[in-house]
Short mmCIF file of C-alpha atoms in Angstrom, two decimals:
data_model
loop_
_atom_site.label_atom_id
_atom_site.label_comp_id
_atom_site.label_asym_id
_atom_site.label_seq_id
_atom_site.Cartn_x
_atom_site.Cartn_y
_atom_site.Cartn_z
CA MET I 52 0.00 0.00 0.00
CA ASP I 53 1.42 3.38 -1.02
CA VAL I 54 1.69 5.76 1.93
CA SER I 55 4.23 8.11 0.37
CA ASN I 56 1.70 10.94 0.80
CA ILE I 57 1.81 10.51 4.60
CA THR I 58 4.60 12.21 6.57
CA VAL I 59 5.24 11.90 10.30
CA ASN I 60 7.28 14.87 11.44
CA SER I 61 7.58 14.30 15.19
CA GLN I 62 5.38 12.93 17.97
CA SER I 63 1.91 12.77 16.36
CA SER I 64 2.69 15.61 13.95
CA ILE I 65 1.32 14.13 10.73
CA ARG I 66 0.82 15.53 7.23
CA ILE I 67 -1.32 13.87 4.57
CA ASP I 68 -1.23 15.24 1.05
CA ILE I 69 -4.32 14.46 -1.04
CA GLY I 70 -3.88 17.54 -3.19
CA LYS I 71 -5.26 19.32 -0.15
CA LYS I 72 -2.72 19.46 2.68
CA ILE I 73 -4.08 17.91 5.90
CA TYR I 74 -2.15 18.30 9.16
CA PHE I 75 -2.68 16.59 12.52
CA ASP I 76 -1.25 18.03 15.75
CA PRO I 77 1.54 20.02 14.06
CA VAL I 78 4.65 20.36 16.23
CA ASP I 79 8.37 20.84 15.54
CA ILE I 80 7.55 22.37 12.14
CA ALA I 81 10.81 23.59 10.58
CA ASP I 82 9.64 25.68 7.63
CA GLU I 83 7.01 28.37 7.24
CA ASN I 84 5.04 26.88 4.36
CA HIS I 85 1.60 28.35 5.13
CA ASP I 86 0.10 25.48 3.13
CA ALA I 87 -2.40 23.88 5.54
CA ASP I 88 -5.84 23.38 4.03
CA TYR I 89 -6.96 21.50 7.15
CA ILE I 90 -5.53 21.25 10.67
CA PHE I 91 -6.88 18.54 12.96
CA ILE I 92 -6.15 18.89 16.68
CA THR I 93 -6.67 15.87 18.94
CA HIS I 94 -6.25 17.61 22.33
CA ASP I 95 -4.75 20.63 24.04
CA HIS I 96 -1.38 19.40 25.33
CA TYR I 97 1.56 21.54 24.22
CA ASP I 98 3.06 18.84 21.98
CA HIS I 99 -0.23 18.54 20.07
CA PHE I 100 -1.70 22.05 20.15
CA SER I 101 1.29 24.29 19.46
CA MET I 102 0.39 27.75 18.21
CA PRO I 103 3.97 28.66 17.15
CA ASP I 104 3.95 25.63 14.85
CA ILE I 105 0.39 26.20 13.68
CA LEU I 106 1.30 29.75 12.66
CA LYS I 107 4.00 28.37 10.35
CA ILE I 108 1.46 26.41 8.28
CA LEU I 109 -1.64 28.58 8.72
CA LYS I 110 -3.21 30.46 5.80
CA ASP I 111 -6.39 32.51 5.52
CA SER I 112 -8.47 29.60 4.21
CA THR I 113 -7.28 26.97 6.68
CA VAL I 114 -10.06 24.92 8.26
CA PHE I 115 -9.50 23.69 11.83
CA ILE I 116 -11.12 20.55 13.22
CA ILE I 117 -10.96 20.68 17.02
CA PRO I 118 -12.68 19.00 19.99
CA ALA I 119 -15.55 21.17 21.22
CA SER I 120 -14.06 21.07 24.72
CA MET I 121 -11.14 23.13 23.35
CA GLU I 122 -13.21 25.94 21.85
CA LYS I 123 -12.35 28.54 24.52
CA THR I 124 -8.66 27.64 24.39
CA PHE I 125 -8.67 27.85 20.61
CA ARG I 126 -10.46 31.22 20.50
CA LYS I 127 -7.98 32.69 22.98
CA ASN I 128 -5.15 31.84 20.61
CA THR I 129 -6.45 32.61 17.13
CA GLU I 130 -9.41 33.94 15.21
CA ALA I 131 -7.91 32.90 11.89
CA GLY I 132 -9.55 30.27 9.75
CA GLU I 133 -12.83 28.43 9.90
CA ALA I 134 -13.27 25.99 12.79
CA ILE I 135 -15.37 22.84 13.08
CA PHE I 136 -15.84 21.88 16.72
CA VAL I 137 -16.44 18.17 17.18
CA ALA I 138 -17.41 15.56 19.75
CA PRO I 139 -16.33 11.91 19.94
CA GLY I 140 -18.33 9.25 18.14
CA GLN I 141 -19.77 11.47 15.41
CA GLU I 142 -19.59 11.85 11.61
CA TYR I 143 -18.82 15.10 9.80
CA GLU I 144 -18.12 16.42 6.31
CA THR I 145 -15.84 19.10 4.94
CA ALA I 146 -15.88 20.43 1.39
CA ASP I 147 -13.25 17.84 0.44
CA PHE I 148 -13.80 14.69 2.51
CA ALA I 149 -15.86 13.09 5.26
CA PHE I 150 -14.46 12.13 8.64
CA GLU I 151 -15.44 10.44 11.89
CA THR I 152 -14.35 11.10 15.45
CA VAL I 153 -13.25 8.46 17.95
CA SER I 154 -12.93 9.02 21.70
CA SER I 155 -9.24 9.22 22.65
CA TYR I 156 -8.32 8.68 26.29
CA ASN I 157 -6.40 6.80 28.99
CA LYS I 158 -8.13 3.96 30.79
CA VAL I 159 -6.16 4.31 34.05
CA LYS I 160 -3.51 6.98 33.56
CA PRO I 161 -4.63 10.53 34.43
CA PHE I 162 -3.21 12.39 31.42
CA HIS I 163 -6.09 12.03 28.95
CA PRO I 164 -9.39 11.58 30.80
CA LYS I 165 -12.37 10.39 28.80
CA ARG I 166 -14.50 13.24 30.17
CA ALA I 167 -12.28 15.76 28.33
CA GLY I 168 -13.95 14.84 25.05
CA TRP I 169 -10.70 14.58 23.09
CA CYS I 170 -10.68 12.88 19.69
CA GLY I 171 -8.91 10.67 17.26
CA TYR I 172 -10.03 10.96 13.65
CA ILE I 173 -10.89 8.69 10.74
CA ILE I 174 -10.64 10.55 7.46
CA LYS I 175 -12.09 9.06 4.29
CA VAL I 176 -9.91 9.90 1.29
CA ASP I 177 -9.13 8.21 -2.02
CA GLY I 178 -11.33 5.26 -1.13
CA GLN I 179 -9.42 4.62 2.10
CA ARG I 180 -10.18 5.07 5.78
CA ILE I 181 -7.18 6.54 7.63
CA TYR I 182 -7.35 6.51 11.45
CA VAL I 183 -5.17 8.96 13.40
CA ALA I 184 -5.62 7.79 16.97
CA GLY I 185 -4.27 10.73 18.98
CA ASP I 186 -3.05 10.12 22.53
CA THR I 187 -4.94 7.04 23.63
CA ASP I 188 -4.76 3.67 25.29
CA ALA I 189 -6.10 0.45 23.80
CA THR I 190 -9.74 1.34 24.38
CA LYS I 191 -12.90 -0.42 23.25
CA GLU I 192 -13.60 2.51 20.91
CA ALA I 193 -10.20 2.09 19.24
CA GLU I 194 -10.64 -1.67 18.99
CA GLY I 195 -13.92 -1.09 17.16
CA VAL I 196 -12.44 1.14 14.44
CA SER I 197 -12.59 -0.22 10.90
CA CYS I 198 -9.88 1.30 8.72
CA ASP I 199 -7.27 0.64 6.07
CA ILE I 200 -4.42 2.62 7.63
CA THR I 201 -3.83 3.34 11.32
CA LEU I 202 -1.42 5.84 12.87
CA VAL I 203 -1.10 4.83 16.51
CA PRO I 204 1.01 6.05 19.47
CA ILE I 205 3.47 3.52 20.89
CA GLY I 206 5.84 5.48 23.17
CA GLY I 207 4.30 4.72 26.56
CA THR I 208 4.22 7.12 29.54
CA PHE I 209 1.19 9.12 28.32
CA THR I 210 -0.21 6.53 25.89
CA MET I 211 0.11 2.86 25.06
CA ASN I 212 3.59 1.37 24.93
CA TYR I 213 4.67 -0.57 21.86
CA LYS I 214 3.52 -3.92 23.27
CA GLU I 215 0.04 -2.60 24.09
CA ALA I 216 -0.18 -0.85 20.73
CA ALA I 217 0.72 -4.04 18.86
CA GLY I 218 -1.99 -5.88 20.77
CA LEU I 219 -4.52 -3.24 19.73
CA ILE I 220 -3.46 -3.40 16.08
CA ASN I 221 -3.72 -7.18 16.04
CA LYS I 222 -7.34 -6.83 17.17
CA MET I 223 -8.16 -3.99 14.75
CA ARG I 224 -6.58 -5.68 11.70
CA PRO I 225 -5.89 -2.66 9.46
CA LYS I 226 -4.05 -3.28 6.22
CA LEU I 227 -1.17 -1.06 7.31
CA VAL I 228 -0.02 0.66 10.51
CA ILE I 229 2.34 3.59 11.06
CA PRO I 230 3.57 3.95 14.67
CA THR I 231 3.85 7.48 16.09
CA HIS I 232 4.59 9.30 19.36
CA TYR I 233 7.96 7.76 20.18
CA GLY I 234 11.67 8.52 19.96
CA SER I 235 11.51 12.23 20.81
CA TYR I 236 9.39 13.52 23.71
CA VAL I 237 8.72 9.99 25.00
CA GLY I 238 9.71 6.47 24.10
CA SER I 239 12.87 5.01 22.63
CA LYS I 240 13.98 5.37 19.00
CA THR I 241 13.94 1.55 18.83
CA ASP I 242 10.26 1.27 19.81
CA GLY I 243 9.14 1.25 16.19
CA VAL I 244 11.26 -1.77 15.34
CA GLU I 245 10.16 -3.62 18.48
CA PHE I 246 6.53 -2.79 17.70
CA SER I 247 6.85 -4.15 14.16
CA LYS I 248 8.10 -7.50 15.51
CA LEU I 249 4.87 -7.94 17.50
CA VAL I 250 2.40 -7.03 14.76
CA ASP I 251 0.78 -10.06 13.14
CA ASN I 252 1.74 -11.26 9.68
CA GLY I 253 -0.63 -9.83 7.09
CA ILE I 254 -0.53 -6.32 8.60
CA ASP I 255 2.11 -4.11 7.01
CA VAL I 256 4.15 -1.80 9.24
CA GLU I 257 5.67 1.41 7.87
CA LEU I 258 8.22 3.21 10.06
CA LYS I 259 8.33 6.96 9.41
CA LEU I 260 10.11 8.19 12.57
#
């Protein structure tokens, strides 16, 4: 499966190019490209909602997709661009694609409580369902996602570790998985390789960090 249009910059900083440029949780952005058609934010932690990085990719027509629980935080930081405020477990449409939201949270750890209403996203582009999980554990909502490509955190501490993430992927059965959220802020640079060893045969693993 060709995923050359998907870039993982750092953490869960993801860019998908479908002609339109779609960013998720931009952080550690090096260049001021001002090319973002869409910016998805999963939650308000500094390594996922970084205004200095957002300003490097923002343009007048950028559309933000943001959890409704973040609306006040978002409005304090910028009035630029259109914003779609979302809740977990819903379906939405933009002018260019449809997407779904999935609750993203920790089951026991305190960092990402379910009550916060934070979201992972499934975008539907080019006949494929691409799931960007955000900061989450192996939850029942994640296990129930049907998708072709999954981008899933594996670094531990604030999310699943690579063993837990591999267990989730083996239940989900996507065609391809790209591990994220390791080797920089949290997790070891070797986590991706160790994760790939635990993913079942028949599920492709693409390492982009």
